[in-house]
Every structure is written in C-alpha cells, then in structure tokens.
XYZ file of C-alpha atoms in Angstrom:
390
model
C 31.539 -40.099 -43.545
C 29.579 -37.001 -42.635
C 26.730 -36.987 -40.114
C 24.356 -34.400 -41.571
C 20.666 -33.582 -41.509
C 19.717 -30.470 -43.418
C 16.974 -27.900 -43.067
C 16.174 -24.333 -43.872
C 13.966 -23.091 -41.073
C 13.141 -19.730 -39.519
C 12.888 -19.030 -35.825
C 9.972 -16.615 -35.396
C 8.840 -15.014 -32.216
C 5.571 -13.285 -31.342
C 4.903 -9.895 -29.806
C 6.640 -7.915 -27.063
C 9.836 -9.519 -25.721
C 9.372 -12.544 -27.960
C 9.635 -10.419 -31.122
C 13.422 -10.512 -30.820
C 13.643 -13.715 -32.858
C 11.528 -12.575 -35.811
C 13.205 -13.370 -39.128
C 16.002 -15.198 -37.346
C 17.452 -16.499 -40.597
C 18.284 -12.909 -41.563
C 21.400 -11.390 -40.071
C 21.014 -8.060 -38.301
C 23.589 -5.380 -38.948
C 25.657 -4.496 -35.942
C 25.883 -0.898 -34.806
C 29.074 0.668 -33.626
C 30.417 -0.873 -30.429
C 30.909 2.501 -28.697
C 34.062 2.351 -26.568
C 34.524 -1.438 -26.647
C 37.341 -1.459 -29.212
C 40.021 -1.839 -26.577
C 37.977 -3.776 -24.051
C 40.203 -5.585 -21.582
C 39.053 -9.028 -20.544
C 38.948 -9.877 -16.814
C 41.332 -12.786 -17.363
C 45.081 -13.315 -17.170
C 46.897 -15.730 -19.471
C 49.343 -16.537 -16.694
C 46.491 -17.892 -14.573
C 45.970 -20.572 -17.223
C 49.613 -21.414 -17.871
C 50.801 -24.610 -16.251
C 51.872 -28.151 -17.093
C 49.449 -31.088 -16.857
C 50.548 -34.599 -17.787
C 53.680 -33.108 -19.327
C 51.768 -30.744 -21.640
C 51.572 -26.947 -21.527
C 48.241 -25.263 -20.837
C 47.379 -21.732 -21.920
C 44.569 -19.264 -22.631
C 43.813 -18.061 -26.166
C 41.803 -14.961 -27.113
C 39.832 -14.793 -30.360
C 38.499 -11.490 -31.688
C 36.520 -10.509 -34.781
C 36.259 -7.152 -36.580
C 33.211 -6.213 -34.491
C 35.214 -6.606 -31.269
C 33.440 -9.738 -30.082
C 35.892 -11.807 -28.076
C 36.122 -15.428 -26.988
C 38.509 -16.864 -24.413
C 39.407 -20.550 -24.832
C 41.817 -22.744 -22.906
C 43.414 -25.874 -24.323
C 42.748 -27.647 -21.025
C 39.657 -29.572 -22.019
C 39.192 -27.411 -25.120
C 37.034 -25.098 -23.020
C 35.234 -21.877 -23.842
C 36.072 -19.785 -20.777
C 34.110 -16.682 -21.771
C 32.357 -15.068 -24.736
C 31.723 -11.311 -24.919
C 28.950 -10.014 -27.207
C 27.008 -6.712 -27.254
C 23.610 -6.466 -25.569
C 20.762 -4.167 -26.642
C 22.577 -1.202 -25.051
C 25.872 -2.054 -26.780
C 27.362 -3.212 -23.485
C 29.778 -6.082 -24.042
C 28.368 -8.963 -22.003
C 30.034 -12.239 -21.052
C 27.414 -14.859 -21.879
C 29.387 -18.070 -21.146
C 29.973 -18.988 -17.516
C 33.464 -20.078 -16.562
C 36.345 -19.771 -14.132
C 39.136 -17.232 -13.728
C 42.004 -19.708 -13.630
C 43.103 -23.204 -14.551
C 43.198 -24.490 -10.984
C 39.465 -23.933 -10.522
C 38.675 -25.930 -13.665
C 40.839 -28.794 -12.430
C 39.191 -28.905 -8.991
C 35.604 -27.964 -9.948
C 32.739 -30.204 -8.858
C 31.257 -29.592 -12.348
C 33.768 -30.989 -14.869
C 32.093 -29.861 -18.087
C 31.854 -26.057 -18.019
C 32.637 -24.957 -21.598
C 34.434 -28.186 -22.482
C 34.888 -30.101 -25.712
C 33.137 -33.436 -25.116
C 34.210 -36.865 -26.403
C 34.685 -39.492 -27.390
C 30.987 -39.888 -26.899
C 28.843 -36.942 -25.835
C 25.893 -37.703 -23.575
C 25.149 -41.123 -22.028
C 25.779 -44.756 -22.914
C 23.741 -47.245 -20.882
C 25.868 -49.093 -18.336
C 28.925 -47.897 -20.261
C 28.635 -50.873 -22.623
C 28.215 -51.092 -26.389
C 28.975 -53.572 -29.177
C 30.751 -53.183 -32.487
C 30.465 -56.128 -34.882
C 29.402 -58.339 -31.975
C 32.333 -57.447 -29.723
C 31.430 -55.754 -26.446
C 33.336 -52.745 -25.152
C 33.060 -51.132 -21.726
C 33.744 -47.548 -20.741
C 34.010 -46.190 -17.213
C 30.859 -45.411 -15.257
C 30.732 -41.810 -14.069
C 27.005 -41.043 -13.975
C 25.410 -43.581 -11.677
C 25.181 -46.833 -13.618
C 25.969 -45.123 -16.945
C 28.803 -43.502 -18.845
C 28.485 -39.753 -19.421
C 30.434 -37.572 -21.872
C 33.232 -40.012 -22.614
C 33.795 -41.453 -19.149
C 35.756 -40.414 -16.088
C 38.641 -39.012 -18.109
C 36.927 -37.756 -21.226
C 38.143 -34.987 -23.516
C 37.247 -32.368 -20.876
C 40.247 -33.434 -18.784
C 42.983 -33.617 -21.425
C 45.386 -30.953 -22.684
C 44.904 -30.309 -26.394
C 47.650 -29.206 -28.769
C 46.776 -25.651 -29.764
C 47.556 -23.460 -32.758
C 46.098 -19.967 -33.086
C 45.626 -18.950 -36.718
C 45.323 -15.179 -36.864
C 43.088 -13.196 -34.558
C 39.924 -15.251 -34.864
C 40.762 -18.945 -35.361
C 42.014 -21.567 -32.894
C 42.846 -25.130 -33.901
C 42.927 -27.802 -31.188
C 44.101 -31.349 -31.806
C 44.328 -34.488 -29.705
C 45.204 -38.136 -30.271
C 42.903 -40.364 -28.233
C 44.739 -43.649 -28.058
C 43.281 -47.079 -28.695
C 41.103 -48.228 -25.760
C 41.279 -44.883 -23.973
C 38.224 -44.952 -21.683
C 37.351 -48.276 -23.332
C 36.860 -46.959 -26.878
C 38.593 -48.855 -29.706
C 40.916 -47.240 -32.231
C 43.475 -44.467 -32.235
C 41.238 -41.459 -32.827
C 42.919 -38.388 -34.302
C 40.705 -35.394 -33.430
C 40.826 -31.762 -34.517
C 38.419 -29.062 -33.347
C 38.495 -25.618 -34.971
C 36.951 -22.596 -33.243
C 36.305 -19.567 -35.468
C 34.861 -16.242 -34.321
C 33.508 -15.011 -37.656
C 32.884 -11.423 -38.731
C 29.183 -12.338 -38.907
C 29.262 -12.631 -35.112
C 29.204 -16.407 -35.115
C 31.138 -18.828 -32.980
C 31.693 -21.630 -35.473
C 32.886 -25.027 -34.224
C 34.143 -27.669 -36.657
C 34.834 -31.200 -35.440
C 37.039 -33.604 -37.401
C 38.184 -37.135 -36.556
C 39.790 -40.202 -38.131
C 40.320 -43.660 -36.670
C 42.394 -46.765 -37.421
C 39.738 -49.111 -35.959
C 35.969 -49.152 -36.173
C 34.666 -47.061 -33.290
C 31.846 -44.785 -32.103
C 32.158 -40.987 -32.063
C 29.851 -38.199 -30.882
C 31.576 -34.869 -30.296
C 30.033 -31.682 -28.931
C 30.713 -28.622 -26.798
C 29.296 -28.128 -23.311
C 29.159 -24.343 -23.006
C 26.841 -23.122 -20.250
C 25.098 -19.915 -21.410
C 23.383 -17.054 -19.628
C 22.458 -14.457 -22.244
C 21.850 -11.837 -19.550
C 25.463 -12.259 -18.500
C 27.425 -14.563 -16.247
C 26.172 -14.294 -12.661
C 23.012 -12.360 -13.585
C 20.632 -14.856 -11.994
C 18.251 -17.551 -13.212
C 17.744 -18.229 -16.909
C 14.069 -19.199 -16.545
C 12.802 -16.034 -18.262
C 14.994 -16.558 -21.323
C 12.730 -17.205 -24.310
C 13.511 -20.436 -26.179
C 12.417 -21.936 -29.474
C 13.513 -25.405 -30.667
C 12.757 -26.730 -34.140
C 11.676 -30.219 -33.055
C 8.384 -32.067 -33.313
C 9.669 -34.988 -31.237
C 12.130 -35.743 -28.459
C 13.663 -38.867 -26.933
C 12.031 -39.676 -23.567
C 14.297 -41.206 -20.927
C 14.135 -43.607 -18.008
C 15.010 -42.705 -14.418
C 18.745 -42.935 -15.237
C 18.343 -40.586 -18.253
C 18.851 -43.312 -20.858
C 16.472 -43.014 -23.852
C 13.664 -45.532 -24.012
C 14.150 -45.826 -27.779
C 10.917 -44.013 -28.593
C 10.469 -40.685 -30.329
C 7.605 -38.969 -28.521
C 5.730 -35.948 -29.917
C 6.260 -32.672 -28.073
C 2.718 -31.591 -28.864
C 0.688 -31.060 -25.693
C 3.688 -31.540 -23.410
C 6.095 -29.251 -21.529
C 8.637 -30.145 -24.239
C 6.858 -28.171 -26.942
C 9.187 -25.276 -27.739
C 8.120 -25.003 -31.368
C 6.695 -21.608 -30.479
C 8.799 -19.208 -28.395
C 8.332 -20.025 -24.711
C 10.042 -18.946 -21.508
C 12.325 -21.718 -20.265
C 10.661 -21.667 -16.855
C 7.063 -21.497 -18.054
C 6.433 -25.241 -17.615
C 9.534 -26.567 -15.878
C 7.597 -27.202 -12.644
C 4.761 -29.050 -14.381
C 3.884 -32.466 -12.992
C 5.435 -34.637 -15.668
C 7.306 -37.938 -15.456
C 9.977 -36.841 -17.918
C 10.652 -33.601 -16.057
C 10.877 -35.644 -12.881
C 13.395 -38.039 -14.458
C 15.588 -35.157 -15.614
C 15.018 -32.937 -12.547
C 13.860 -30.504 -15.229
C 14.898 -30.284 -18.870
C 17.830 -32.554 -19.656
C 16.607 -34.142 -22.880
C 17.546 -34.691 -26.502
C 15.311 -33.015 -29.086
C 15.020 -34.604 -32.539
C 15.590 -31.746 -34.949
C 13.167 -31.452 -37.829
C 14.676 -32.225 -41.220
C 13.748 -31.183 -44.746
C 15.343 -31.244 -48.144
C 17.716 -28.434 -48.944
C 21.237 -27.223 -48.437
C 22.949 -25.592 -45.518
C 22.748 -26.239 -41.807
C 19.640 -26.912 -39.763
C 18.388 -23.883 -37.854
C 18.027 -25.844 -34.631
C 16.785 -23.180 -32.284
C 16.856 -19.663 -30.948
C 17.164 -18.127 -27.466
C 16.729 -14.517 -26.333
C 17.964 -13.079 -23.046
C 14.972 -11.387 -21.427
C 17.063 -8.571 -19.917
C 19.931 -8.205 -22.382
C 18.023 -8.647 -25.636
C 20.881 -10.809 -26.870
C 19.698 -13.371 -29.393
C 21.522 -16.647 -29.972
C 20.655 -18.839 -32.944
C 21.989 -22.383 -33.208
C 22.779 -23.996 -36.555
C 24.060 -27.533 -36.951
C 24.319 -30.575 -39.211
C 23.674 -32.889 -36.268
C 20.332 -34.713 -35.767
C 19.863 -33.837 -32.099
C 19.996 -30.953 -29.649
C 20.373 -31.652 -25.939
C 18.637 -28.960 -23.894
C 19.767 -28.749 -20.272
C 18.571 -25.980 -17.951
C 21.113 -26.163 -15.131
C 19.229 -28.595 -12.901
C 22.366 -29.875 -11.186
C 24.074 -26.550 -10.503
C 24.595 -26.524 -6.723
C 26.366 -23.265 -5.743
C 29.649 -25.092 -5.137
C 31.873 -23.235 -7.621
C 32.745 -19.565 -8.087
C 32.664 -18.050 -11.572
C 35.228 -15.603 -12.937
C 32.957 -12.668 -12.098
C 32.676 -13.691 -8.444
C 29.189 -15.237 -8.471
C 28.489 -18.894 -7.727
C 27.020 -21.561 -9.986
C 23.566 -21.299 -8.462
C 20.634 -23.505 -9.477
C 19.482 -22.868 -13.050
C 21.669 -19.845 -13.675
C 22.862 -21.225 -17.024
C 21.593 -23.484 -19.798
C 23.153 -25.682 -22.478
C 22.206 -26.407 -26.080
C 24.495 -29.242 -27.153
C 24.452 -30.200 -30.831
C 24.988 -33.948 -31.113
C 23.794 -37.419 -32.018
C 21.268 -39.026 -29.704
C 22.194 -40.430 -26.275
C 22.941 -44.169 -26.183
C 22.894 -44.445 -29.993
C 25.365 -47.385 -29.991
C 22.690 -49.429 -28.175
C 19.677 -48.054 -30.070
C 19.467 -49.502 -33.621
C 16.642 -47.146 -34.585
C 18.722 -44.028 -33.799
C 21.089 -42.428 -36.360
C 24.378 -44.342 -36.322
C 27.560 -43.019 -34.710
C 29.977 -45.575 -36.169
C 33.211 -44.280 -37.697
C 35.200 -46.650 -39.918
C 38.885 -46.516 -40.848
C 39.352 -44.510 -44.018
C 36.346 -42.301 -43.268
C 36.337 -38.776 -41.877
C 34.026 -37.611 -39.114
C 33.207 -33.988 -39.885
C 30.461 -31.885 -38.308
C 29.790 -28.155 -38.010
C 27.822 -26.212 -35.411
C 27.354 -22.438 -35.247
C 26.197 -20.154 -32.452
C 25.172 -16.824 -34.012
C 24.641 -13.649 -31.987
C 22.611 -10.518 -32.625
C 20.104 -8.320 -30.830
C-alpha cells in the first residue's frame, strides 16, 4: 500500500525578495563553495555516544559532492543540523538542534528534528477503532495524543547503518501494543543527502496486525541560520486551496475550509508573520499557525511540489516535495526560551518553523479523511524531499 497524491506544480514568487522562488521546479546550478570543502562541524561524535535502554547512541554525518552536510543521531532518528550555502556561499546551519545527547534527553521540547511515529500529529482523546475494536494511546497533549504518545519514536534508539558518505538507514521494531498501537511494526527510515542538494527521506513499514501509521519528520528550520532570530520575515508559499480547521484542542473539525480570504492563504508568496496576529478564531486556537494544509492534487507523475520557503536574510530557498496529502505548518508558537541550541542561542518564541509532510491529524476518527490503515502483507512507503538552492 502506498499513500500517494501526485502533482506537478511550480512555486512562483513575485518581485524583490519574493523573486527567489521563481521557477522553483527548475534546479539552480550551485557555484563553487569557496573554502567550505573541509568545513568542520561544531559537533563531537563523543557527545552523542552513550547507551540508552541497552542500545548504543551515536552521531552520523552525511555529505554530498557539493559539501552540504547533515548531522543525524539515532536517538529519536533526529536531524541535529543541516549546513547549506547562503547567497554569499557561507555554509549556514538551517536546522535547530542541540550539541549533545544529554540535552535532547532532558529538553522541554521533545521533538526537535525527530522521526515521528507511530502516528504523527494528534488523535482525539488518544482513542481510535479498527474493525470495531477500540484502542487507546497515552495522552500527552492535554486530552489528546500527539506524535505517537508519551514514548513515541522520538524517544527510542534506532538501529543505524551508514551507507557511504551520503546515506543513513535507520530501523526500529515497534512491538505490538507499544503506546497502544496494535501490531509489530517493522520500520525503516532512509536519509539521503543527494548531489542535487536534497535531503530525501524515505519511510517504510510493515505490520503483522492491522494498524494505523503516519510517519513524518519534525525538523525545526530557520533558513537564516540557527539562532538568527524570528522567522516571521521568511517568505512562504503553500500549494493548498483548503486546510483542516481545528477546535480549541487542535483536533480537526472534519471540514475542509477554503484558504481564500483568510490568513491561511499562502498560495501566493507571503511573509510568515504578515497575518499571524490577525483576529481569527483558528489562529487563536493554534496560538498562531499550527494547522494541516490539504495539498492540491492533479494527474501526473512525480511528487507533489508542496511548498517553498525563502530566508529573507540568507536567500536560502527550500522547496518541499512529497507524496503525502497534507502539510502541517507550525511557526514555533510554543517555543519558550527554555533550551539552548548548539550555537549557544535559546529556543526563543517563533525562531523556527516546521513543514511536516503527513496524513491529516485524527484521520483514524475522521472517515472523510484519507485513510491511514496498514494491513498485514502491505508495505507503507512514502517519500519526502527538502531541496535547497539560492
């Protein structure tokens, strides 16, 4: 079974700073990286090496031919950092994270950079039914389950295998009834830093019992660089005519509301902060943007071009491609300056954003939403790509 919606779509920006996303479907050739060939990352592998629940943790470095680098730890399958060139060829770390394993373990924000499962986003009251039988997961977000429950995939140690310089394979066996989900779920996530300057993430899973699955990654981005301040002047475009409005606990109402005439209309390039303070019930419910956008679909082959973001200072452009039906946009509303990033700055309010490719929140309880059921004998396989240029 493959969850796929397909679209060929171009992210086009207007004049001045917004012109950076013109012809986004075309790759831009990369100029020479100046003196970045031997760039040393501000991280130490030994700071990530420990034993948790009897399994060894470590830090893995991926590098492509253009000298882009990604740092990933197998604790939670987390992207720790991602270094790409800005408009001045300066290698810039655009994913916020911590300098050591201990900080990830003790952080008040458990999801920085993590692989999320078994079910990304929220399930109302942690309850869902499969063939009439009710299952209950742990409640870790008020009255609801968020991102797989109290001990989701962000808190486990994955088995890791680095394949060459630019590929990391992570695998994990989620046992039957772990966090209340039925079936032994065999999961593999493959991170590839391609020579086209893409971070490609492939998710694969098989089960021995009928279950629900919704995997994603929870990287927090700041395209001006980790610790560079608010992301409200980043320019965002999302290919979605509708979104899923939520109640006060951030559970979808079941409706698909048009973005037209609302602060959720990012069909044209718009600064993230342009309308975030607008008087709007949905913005109030989410304390800002924390909503699932329903990606537009059309006939064709290839992945959906889900959206595009440009750092207003760095000029770094990030395009998102996926075969998933939804994109959760979160603009750092619950960042509270309680954790210190690897560069020394704190996780201040709205200093990072997330674009999580996924199925819709609470799909197991919403018959009108695309299904997230995985049956024995089927294979869950999805692909998402974050592509960088300037």
